[in-house]
XYZ file of C-alpha atoms in Angstrom:
669
model
C 95.199 82.484 50.535
C 98.229 82.041 48.303
C 100.930 83.168 50.736
C 101.555 82.290 54.330
C 100.451 84.729 57.016
C 103.332 86.027 59.123
C 102.632 85.680 62.832
C 104.528 88.432 64.629
C 104.254 87.276 68.221
C 105.634 89.340 71.096
C 105.393 89.331 74.885
C 106.118 92.071 77.376
C 107.362 91.183 80.889
C 107.280 93.780 83.629
C 106.992 94.078 87.385
C 106.622 97.474 89.052
C 109.645 99.080 90.633
C 109.286 98.527 94.375
C 107.294 95.331 94.062
C 107.898 92.690 96.725
C 110.546 90.027 95.933
C 108.029 87.327 96.827
C 105.745 88.630 94.068
C 108.584 88.561 91.545
C 109.541 85.040 92.587
C 105.969 83.817 92.224
C 105.693 85.503 88.814
C 108.855 83.750 87.736
C 107.648 80.376 88.958
C 104.150 80.628 87.506
C 104.968 82.426 84.287
C 108.467 83.479 83.221
C 110.199 80.148 83.831
C 107.582 77.836 82.253
C 107.100 80.208 79.315
C 110.815 80.284 78.491
C 111.222 76.550 79.063
C 108.300 75.769 76.773
C 109.370 78.066 73.931
C 112.985 76.927 74.180
C 111.853 73.492 73.006
C 110.571 74.943 69.706
C 113.449 76.716 67.880
C 111.245 77.230 64.817
C 108.769 79.387 66.712
C 110.182 82.894 66.391
C 108.956 85.687 68.604
C 109.865 88.950 70.342
C 110.414 89.616 74.048
C 110.645 92.734 76.136
C 111.741 92.542 79.773
C 111.718 95.860 81.634
C 115.120 96.857 83.002
C 114.712 96.277 86.776
C 112.916 92.971 86.186
C 115.631 91.805 83.807
C 118.277 92.687 86.418
C 116.378 90.726 89.076
C 115.969 87.643 86.905
C 119.603 87.698 85.847
C 120.675 87.755 89.487
C 118.169 85.265 90.905
C 117.516 82.930 87.965
C 120.583 82.890 85.700
C 119.698 79.469 84.301
C 116.451 80.683 82.831
C 118.152 83.757 81.458
C 120.657 81.472 79.739
C 117.717 79.880 77.930
C 116.711 83.343 76.757
C 120.268 84.102 75.617
C 120.398 80.829 73.675
C 117.137 81.667 71.916
C 118.473 85.111 71.009
C 121.741 83.624 69.727
C 119.979 81.146 67.454
C 117.730 83.841 66.002
C 114.553 82.586 67.633
C 114.029 85.612 69.866
C 114.216 89.313 69.104
C 114.778 91.502 72.158
C 112.756 94.722 72.199
C 113.998 97.929 73.758
C 112.157 100.576 75.788
C 112.862 103.066 78.530
C 115.090 101.426 81.157
C 112.572 101.584 84.024
C 109.358 101.327 81.986
C 108.419 105.018 81.921
C 105.582 106.400 79.844
C 107.867 108.198 77.402
C 105.261 110.856 76.641
C 105.208 111.844 80.335
C 108.925 112.562 80.811
C 111.205 115.241 79.320
C 112.884 114.660 75.961
C 116.349 114.500 77.525
C 115.176 111.741 79.871
C 113.514 109.818 77.051
C 116.829 109.646 75.245
C 118.723 108.678 78.377
C 116.199 105.998 79.366
C 116.231 104.485 75.854
C 120.018 104.621 75.544
C 120.551 103.068 78.968
C 118.364 100.072 78.180
C 119.670 99.635 74.638
C 123.212 99.554 75.982
C 122.187 96.946 78.552
C 120.639 94.724 75.863
C 123.696 95.108 73.628
C 125.983 94.058 76.474
C 123.814 91.080 77.422
C 122.692 89.795 74.031
C 125.256 91.080 71.564
C 123.334 93.808 69.748
C 121.148 96.829 70.518
C 117.424 96.510 69.816
C 115.801 97.741 66.617
C 112.239 97.592 67.947
C 110.807 99.083 71.116
C 107.867 98.459 73.418
C 105.879 101.570 74.341
C 104.756 101.457 77.961
C 100.986 100.878 78.076
C 101.087 101.534 74.325
C 100.795 105.254 75.121
C 101.366 107.075 71.855
C 102.161 110.720 71.318
C 103.914 111.912 68.190
C 106.361 113.836 70.372
C 108.152 110.579 71.267
C 109.227 109.896 67.665
C 112.508 111.873 67.668
C 113.843 110.287 70.873
C 113.005 106.785 69.658
C 114.390 107.169 66.164
C 117.517 109.013 67.216
C 118.168 106.310 69.843
C 118.457 103.695 67.103
C 114.884 102.397 67.274
C 113.391 101.694 63.852
C 109.899 100.526 64.810
C 107.463 100.261 67.720
C 104.209 98.431 68.374
C 100.977 100.273 69.156
C 97.344 99.157 69.260
C 95.317 98.780 66.080
C 92.801 101.083 67.783
C 95.250 103.947 67.201
C 95.112 103.266 63.468
C 91.331 102.936 63.416
C 91.109 106.357 65.081
C 93.219 107.699 62.199
C 90.709 106.354 59.668
C 92.358 103.076 58.736
C 90.252 99.929 58.387
C 90.999 96.577 60.006
C 91.533 95.049 56.566
C 94.409 97.470 55.918
C 96.315 96.553 59.076
C 98.363 93.641 57.748
C 101.841 95.096 57.964
C 103.620 98.153 59.280
C 103.222 101.833 58.508
C 105.525 104.844 58.624
C 105.115 108.081 60.503
C 107.321 111.117 60.993
C 107.680 114.004 63.383
C 109.646 116.996 62.211
C 111.128 114.882 59.434
C 112.299 112.137 61.810
C 110.918 108.774 60.648
C 109.633 105.795 62.653
C 107.718 102.665 61.607
C 104.631 101.435 63.469
C 103.210 97.921 63.821
C 99.482 97.670 64.726
C 98.771 95.167 67.541
C 95.547 93.256 66.951
C 92.966 93.766 69.697
C 91.147 90.649 68.462
C 94.289 88.598 69.082
C 94.839 90.162 72.511
C 91.432 88.915 73.600
C 91.882 85.455 72.061
C 95.433 84.714 73.230
C 95.639 82.807 75.535
C 91.983 82.845 76.617
C 90.290 80.977 73.753
C 91.198 77.361 72.957
C 94.463 77.047 71.051
C 92.758 75.564 68.005
C 90.317 78.471 67.850
C 93.159 81.019 68.092
C 95.052 79.264 65.287
C 91.914 79.071 63.168
C 91.462 82.814 63.536
C 95.111 83.426 62.611
C 94.713 81.284 59.496
C 91.777 83.443 58.391
C 94.056 86.482 58.186
C 96.517 87.491 55.512
C 99.700 89.533 55.420
C 100.841 89.927 59.020
C 99.058 89.101 62.270
C 100.541 91.181 65.098
C 100.294 90.130 68.745
C 102.211 91.872 71.518
C 100.871 91.796 75.068
C 101.699 91.137 78.718
C 103.420 87.825 79.343
C 101.703 87.774 82.734
C 98.550 86.627 80.909
C 100.454 83.359 80.405
C 100.400 82.162 83.988
C 99.773 84.955 86.488
C 96.254 86.102 85.645
C 93.517 84.011 87.314
C 93.202 80.464 85.942
C 95.940 81.021 83.361
C 98.750 78.971 84.908
C 96.794 75.727 84.810
C 95.230 76.632 81.458
C 98.458 77.623 79.712
C 100.824 75.020 81.172
C 98.859 72.364 83.067
C 96.349 71.940 80.235
C 98.999 72.514 77.594
C 97.552 75.579 75.874
C 100.949 77.119 75.028
C 102.374 73.844 73.754
C 99.325 73.200 71.555
C 99.357 76.751 70.251
C 103.039 76.693 69.278
C 102.812 73.244 67.725
C 99.680 74.295 65.849
C 101.377 77.370 64.420
C 104.433 75.361 63.356
C 102.248 72.680 61.748
C 99.985 75.112 59.931
C 100.471 75.350 56.150
C 99.130 78.898 56.320
C 101.247 80.420 59.121
C 104.901 81.351 59.606
C 106.189 82.652 62.923
C 108.665 85.453 62.281
C 110.409 88.098 64.316
C 109.491 91.709 63.763
C 113.004 92.348 62.489
C 112.696 89.650 59.820
C 109.353 90.966 58.651
C 110.518 94.583 58.721
C 113.666 93.807 56.728
C 111.787 91.762 54.128
C 108.756 93.946 53.420
C 107.985 97.545 52.626
C 105.906 100.031 54.567
C 102.198 100.195 53.768
C 102.410 103.974 53.695
C 102.400 107.102 55.780
C 100.147 107.433 58.810
C 99.685 110.017 61.546
C 98.201 108.662 64.748
C 96.275 110.612 67.383
C 97.360 110.640 71.003
C 95.976 107.366 72.331
C 96.516 104.182 74.287
C 94.626 100.894 74.239
C 90.843 101.002 74.269
C 90.335 100.062 77.950
C 92.520 102.999 79.011
C 89.949 105.389 77.516
C 87.556 104.504 80.336
C 90.042 104.045 83.186
C 91.542 107.501 82.822
C 88.211 109.358 83.015
C 86.686 110.689 86.252
C 84.017 108.414 87.716
C 80.970 110.196 86.280
C 82.492 110.595 82.831
C 83.756 107.008 82.943
C 80.232 105.786 83.681
C 78.827 107.761 80.759
C 81.519 106.419 78.463
C 80.965 102.812 79.585
C 77.212 103.160 79.064
C 77.802 104.516 75.567
C 80.091 101.606 74.677
C 77.602 99.091 76.084
C 74.765 100.691 74.166
C 76.678 100.561 70.893
C 77.592 96.914 71.475
C 73.985 96.013 72.194
C 72.872 97.780 69.030
C 75.484 95.950 66.969
C 77.257 99.167 65.969
C 80.345 98.907 68.171
C 82.810 97.318 65.738
C 81.902 99.788 63.004
C 81.994 102.847 65.251
C 84.515 102.188 68.031
C 87.148 104.427 66.436
C 84.765 107.323 67.132
C 84.248 106.293 70.763
C 87.088 108.268 72.253
C 87.496 108.522 75.999
C 90.426 110.066 77.857
C 94.191 109.880 77.330
C 96.826 108.568 79.717
C 97.849 112.003 80.987
C 94.308 112.526 82.302
C 95.426 110.471 85.306
C 97.624 113.398 86.322
C 94.708 115.832 86.285
C 92.289 113.329 87.824
C 94.475 112.363 90.806
C 96.249 115.245 92.595
C 98.514 112.705 94.310
C 99.769 111.396 90.956
C 100.189 114.920 89.640
C 102.204 115.914 92.717
C 104.602 112.986 92.269
C 104.917 113.752 88.567
C 105.726 117.429 89.107
C 108.201 116.541 91.849
C 109.884 114.244 89.342
C 109.952 116.945 86.656
C 111.416 119.461 89.089
C 114.240 117.137 90.119
C 114.891 116.207 86.485
C 115.369 119.890 85.731
C 117.683 120.338 88.722
C 119.790 117.384 87.591
C 119.935 118.732 84.034
C 121.234 122.080 85.328
C 123.817 120.511 87.628
C 127.382 120.865 86.287
C 128.816 117.575 85.067
C 131.614 117.717 87.623
C 129.091 117.651 90.486
C 127.036 114.734 89.199
C 127.325 111.260 90.631
C 126.633 107.963 88.901
C 123.737 107.330 91.286
C 121.741 110.412 90.294
C 120.399 109.396 86.852
C 119.555 105.927 88.129
C 117.388 107.378 90.896
C 115.696 109.718 88.426
C 114.956 106.804 86.111
C 113.399 104.805 88.952
C 111.256 107.803 89.884
C 109.933 107.781 86.310
C 108.681 104.168 86.421
C 105.064 104.368 85.294
C 103.187 102.082 87.664
C 102.556 104.380 90.622
C 101.279 107.271 88.512
C 98.025 105.632 87.342
C 95.764 102.625 87.748
C 93.344 100.569 85.715
C 92.669 96.894 86.074
C 95.600 96.806 88.520
C 96.161 98.770 91.710
C 98.948 101.076 90.531
C 98.545 104.444 92.222
C 96.479 102.791 94.961
C 99.362 100.581 96.100
C 101.465 102.342 98.771
C 104.597 100.253 98.156
C 104.674 101.386 94.512
C 104.335 105.055 95.426
C 106.914 104.565 98.167
C 109.406 103.275 95.595
C 108.941 106.463 93.581
C 109.333 108.669 96.644
C 112.412 106.779 97.843
C 113.994 107.645 94.516
C 112.786 111.246 94.599
C 113.857 111.871 98.197
C 117.175 110.104 97.670
C 117.900 112.097 94.521
C 116.897 115.348 96.193
C 119.339 114.697 99.051
C 122.170 114.158 96.558
C 121.256 117.285 94.623
C 121.046 119.342 97.813
C 124.535 118.161 98.792
C 125.870 119.172 95.373
C 123.903 122.413 94.984
C 122.192 123.500 98.229
C 118.694 125.002 98.153
C 117.388 127.819 100.329
C 115.522 126.602 103.424
C 112.358 128.550 102.558
C 110.773 128.630 99.076
C 107.298 129.412 97.743
C 106.145 128.191 94.339
C 103.230 126.444 92.650
C 104.930 123.130 91.957
C 101.887 121.128 90.868
C 100.393 123.888 88.684
C 97.031 123.814 90.445
C 96.849 127.588 90.893
C 97.800 127.408 94.590
C 101.295 127.993 95.959
C 103.185 125.621 98.234
C 105.730 126.546 100.884
C 108.847 124.346 100.950
C 110.688 124.269 104.270
C 113.874 122.208 104.521
C 116.893 122.062 106.797
C 118.918 119.206 105.295
C 117.365 116.599 107.601
C 113.661 117.169 107.007
C 111.445 118.806 104.428
C 107.884 119.954 105.056
C 105.742 121.193 102.176
C 102.820 123.317 103.308
C 99.824 123.838 101.038
C 98.955 127.538 100.980
C 95.277 126.829 100.278
C 94.022 128.156 103.601
C 94.444 124.893 105.500
C 98.128 125.443 106.350
C 98.430 121.652 106.315
C 101.452 119.613 105.261
C 101.214 117.665 101.995
C 104.708 116.183 102.085
C 107.007 115.443 105.016
C 110.366 113.968 104.016
C 112.974 112.440 106.293
C 116.177 112.267 104.266
C 117.967 109.851 106.603
C 115.131 107.321 106.289
C 114.371 108.200 102.626
C 110.699 108.367 103.593
C 107.815 110.709 102.767
C 105.357 110.532 105.666
C 102.813 112.476 103.612
C 102.642 109.859 100.846
C 99.026 108.810 101.078
C 95.903 108.770 98.939
C 92.462 110.149 99.603
C 89.407 107.989 98.935
C 88.382 108.782 95.374
C 85.136 108.008 93.599
C 85.784 105.301 91.011
C 83.547 104.214 88.179
C 84.693 100.622 88.792
C 82.986 100.699 92.195
C 79.614 100.270 90.477
C 80.655 96.685 89.790
C 80.975 96.108 93.521
C 77.479 97.403 94.161
C 76.116 95.297 91.349
C 77.996 92.304 92.837
C 77.206 90.147 89.854
C 80.096 88.267 88.227
C 79.503 87.996 84.446
C 79.735 84.574 82.866
C 81.366 83.778 79.581
C 79.517 81.456 77.276
C 82.409 80.757 74.933
C 84.906 77.962 75.508
C 88.165 78.860 77.254
C 88.726 81.009 80.316
C 87.708 84.549 81.188
C 90.048 87.508 80.934
C 90.621 89.487 84.120
C 88.896 92.382 82.322
C 85.623 90.431 82.477
C 85.745 89.275 86.101
C 84.115 90.580 89.247
C 85.698 88.971 92.293
C 86.683 90.046 95.789
C 89.847 89.627 97.810
C 88.143 91.284 100.808
C 84.602 91.823 101.980
C 83.583 95.334 100.955
C 80.599 97.220 102.378
C 79.113 100.594 101.447
C 81.091 102.458 104.118
C 84.298 101.296 102.430
C 83.263 103.241 99.322
C 82.992 106.646 101.009
C 84.980 109.438 99.365
C 87.050 112.295 100.775
C 86.347 115.938 100.028
C 89.909 117.020 100.891
C 93.430 115.734 100.514
C 94.768 113.499 103.281
C 97.371 115.811 104.797
C 99.120 116.356 108.137
C 97.869 118.951 110.621
C 94.476 119.598 109.059
C 92.651 121.508 111.786
C 89.064 121.630 113.061
C 87.276 123.580 115.784
C 84.579 122.018 117.949
C 82.260 124.696 119.262
C 80.668 124.630 122.711
C 77.525 123.295 121.013
C 79.478 120.328 119.567
C 79.411 121.629 116.023
C 82.609 120.722 114.120
C 84.030 123.329 111.781
C 86.823 122.829 109.255
C 89.445 125.508 109.822
C 90.142 127.107 106.485
C 91.469 130.557 105.692
C 94.900 130.536 107.331
C 97.059 133.298 105.875
C 100.854 133.151 106.035
C 102.244 135.947 108.174
C 105.974 136.025 108.745
C 108.322 136.001 105.822
C 110.973 133.769 107.326
C 113.415 134.542 104.550
C 116.259 132.099 105.119
C 114.707 130.210 108.046
C 112.871 126.870 107.786
C 109.713 128.055 109.527
C 106.543 130.016 108.816
C 103.633 131.470 110.763
C 99.917 131.657 109.921
C 96.886 133.464 111.333
C 93.244 132.501 111.057
C 90.691 135.120 112.179
C 87.380 133.687 113.386
C 84.164 135.287 114.567
C 84.925 134.446 118.189
C 88.695 134.938 118.166
C 91.938 134.031 116.431
C 94.228 131.063 115.855
C 97.935 131.376 115.204
C 99.823 128.390 113.771
C 103.582 128.123 113.461
C 105.363 125.366 111.539
C 109.093 124.950 112.069
C 111.878 122.456 111.411
C 114.414 121.939 114.190
C 116.989 119.292 113.305
C 115.125 116.009 113.016
C 111.968 117.469 114.543
C 108.903 119.071 113.006
C 107.281 121.409 115.523
C 103.764 122.795 115.078
C 102.560 125.326 117.637
C 99.067 126.760 118.068
C 97.913 129.793 119.998
C 94.212 130.451 120.335
C 92.488 133.539 121.725
C 88.813 133.977 122.419
C 87.818 130.452 121.400
C 85.896 127.949 123.493
C 85.180 124.310 122.852
C 88.037 122.201 121.507
C 90.755 122.239 118.882
C 91.301 119.141 116.741
C 94.052 118.381 114.309
C 94.326 115.344 112.046
C 97.592 113.778 110.908
C 97.463 111.335 108.003
C 100.825 109.600 108.323
C 102.162 107.160 105.744
C 104.196 104.402 107.374
C 105.875 101.796 105.150
C 104.495 98.814 107.044
C 100.912 100.140 107.187
C 99.005 97.081 108.377
C 102.015 94.790 108.078
C 103.499 92.945 111.030
C 106.476 95.327 111.308
C 104.470 98.477 112.150
C 103.206 99.049 115.693
C 102.395 101.733 118.239
C 104.405 102.132 121.433
C 102.362 103.806 124.171
C 103.557 104.254 127.757
C 106.251 101.642 127.209
C 103.851 99.002 125.857
C 102.781 97.924 122.357
C 98.971 98.058 122.373
C 98.451 97.160 118.687
C 99.673 97.507 115.135
C 98.938 100.276 112.674
C 96.097 98.294 111.137
C 94.072 98.256 114.385
C 92.148 101.106 116.028
C 93.704 102.745 119.073
C 91.939 104.952 121.623
C 94.727 106.199 123.847
C 92.855 108.716 125.958
C 94.848 111.688 127.235
C 98.337 111.160 125.891
C 101.520 113.179 125.817
C 103.602 110.796 123.722
C 103.117 108.079 121.105
C 105.777 106.299 119.047
C 105.067 104.909 115.585
C 107.688 102.210 115.216
C 108.347 100.670 111.815
C 110.979 97.949 111.523
C 110.771 97.957 107.742
C 111.611 101.678 107.646
C 114.497 101.247 110.055
C 113.291 103.973 112.350
C 110.377 105.552 114.154
C 108.271 108.672 114.370
C 107.811 110.034 117.888
C 104.773 112.199 118.542
C 104.824 114.516 121.560
C 101.969 116.809 122.654
C 102.100 119.632 125.174
C 99.643 119.695 126.826
C 98.647 116.050 126.386
C 95.892 115.459 123.853
C 93.009 113.060 123.638
C 94.383 110.751 120.959
C 92.801 108.184 118.698
C 94.288 106.334 115.760
C 92.538 104.621 112.879
C 93.708 102.920 109.678
C 92.561 104.482 106.407
C 91.623 102.041 103.655
C 90.804 102.627 100.014
C 89.135 100.193 97.615
C 90.745 99.350 94.297
C 90.832 96.450 91.892
C 93.533 94.003 90.946
C 93.696 91.004 88.651
C 92.659 88.895 91.650
C 89.626 91.037 92.550
C 88.564 94.130 94.452
C 90.558 94.726 97.614
C 90.936 97.097 100.530
C 94.371 98.685 100.817
C 95.572 100.507 103.919
C 96.946 103.889 102.910
C 97.997 105.492 106.174
C 97.516 105.930 109.891
C 95.003 108.646 110.827
C 95.853 110.277 114.147
C 93.318 112.683 115.642
C 94.462 114.923 118.488
C 91.981 116.954 120.528
C 92.480 119.589 123.254
C 89.810 121.379 125.274
C 90.106 125.155 125.035
C 90.054 127.159 128.224
C 88.742 130.710 128.336
C 91.305 133.253 127.212
C 94.516 132.132 125.517
C 95.696 128.576 124.891
C 99.152 127.393 123.883
C 99.527 123.975 122.221
C 102.612 122.307 120.807
C 102.948 119.129 118.725
C 106.316 117.649 117.799
C 107.109 114.894 115.327
C 110.634 113.599 115.793
C 112.267 111.212 113.322
C 114.618 108.648 114.815
C 116.725 105.947 113.189
C 116.934 102.436 114.575
C 120.355 101.534 115.980
C 122.494 99.599 113.515
């Protein structure tokens, strides 16, 4: 090798919007602080950094000293700051106007903090679609980093990927750096000397850009990277190598020419191909990959092993799709709002609702984590309240928001909003309290997951090579998980999903409700369900801060059941508890069999309010927590999604009248 290899080293730092401050503080202590302190001691080691907008704001407020280290490294030319969307959105999943606004907002922030706008940008989860090119380029971004897998899928060979390439969309040009998958799996998991030896075997440019959390937050990495000195040895080894030069992307880009034109397919990193597929398809894909690896064909053929794309998460998980379409609808409303009626708060809330983490999941919980979804809904509900104040909506609307071929009925009165799925169940898929900025319908059904096969196998793979194992290769458990925890749900977890128990004890799902009254301008609607033995009428109405659901049955015997899946912010936390007959029998995470009950309060100190349930006549009431199983970097875990309340009334001969009220109250200030 006659010329030095340019090491283009970059790290991406991000914490989900809505994450707990304690998690951010621990991430700072275990990773961000020691990483910056270590690199600050080596001015000759040049690298790139991307901090997502909300995380950067948090660190600037809580840890200004460490951020001063970052500013010093930028000022002396050691660090290049990378741009992105302000709140870490997947750019391909939001409208063009919002892409531009997200990019411009963050670029302006970086210019104000560090003296210049960014020239390079980090693509969230390296999700590439050619449609994002115009927004990036016209926002002042000259180049982005994507996985080398994208290039292999376009027919390039690994040997060609030693610099950057150029693409265009509609004549708008953008340069692309290929991130080495081989480096992502070596850094920081293999010994520092081995990683440097691999780098020295390359020529041209070696591109690494990956999550900084691998340098201290992933299992074993804090002791490995800092306690055992991996990062120090790596940096010193690079600086001492006669074959390597650490450079910023900007330096390399300014000093070299493009390696030519390339057009990349829609893609993300290789692991995403499996995660985004439904369980059965994911299993088939994983088996195919394993088979090709065993046969020794994987490296030569992996570009032809194409799984799903990121947007498949929206078709795979109705809950993610619903959030996404709610976000798109509010984005459109904001875009149509006259400038004079807009407030400074509105675009910020929209941006937070576009943060990617709650819309998908892979190795990490993502969609499965209620506090991440809650952060999205707090932004959506808060933005909707502002838009309604500026441009009021009708109280009664029917449309197919989520594009699933089934209409939804939106009822709202300024205090509450109930969205009824017109799929025959007449159940409520979203229940918003604007004063509390809370969606009580924000839950998740139990989905089949391909990853669950690893639980059943219950065998943790070893790793023969020196170093430590990546979280991708681990099987560990935060909680004990049994087969019953892996059951799946046939239907969405909604509110007021009804069942009939016949005199013989047979339980029947009540499906086939048809909407009757056209309420026009009133926030209520009626439904009728004809059955062989009689009829059920169901009326859903909003009255101030109360949701009232009334049933009338004729000709039915047995019992009527209805199930309410209610999302409470505290879930199984210490701040959520039931209040029954003036006492607190247990928290939301414990089972409750209340017997015949006319009233139950769900009190949540975190939410700053309560939900009061009233039944007339009293119902036999039981409450259970609903858990799902997902994986995180620390292992498989059970996550409480919601409280499941089941109400049951015996049906007398003839007609029966039943009323259920949910009243939202705010805690006194």
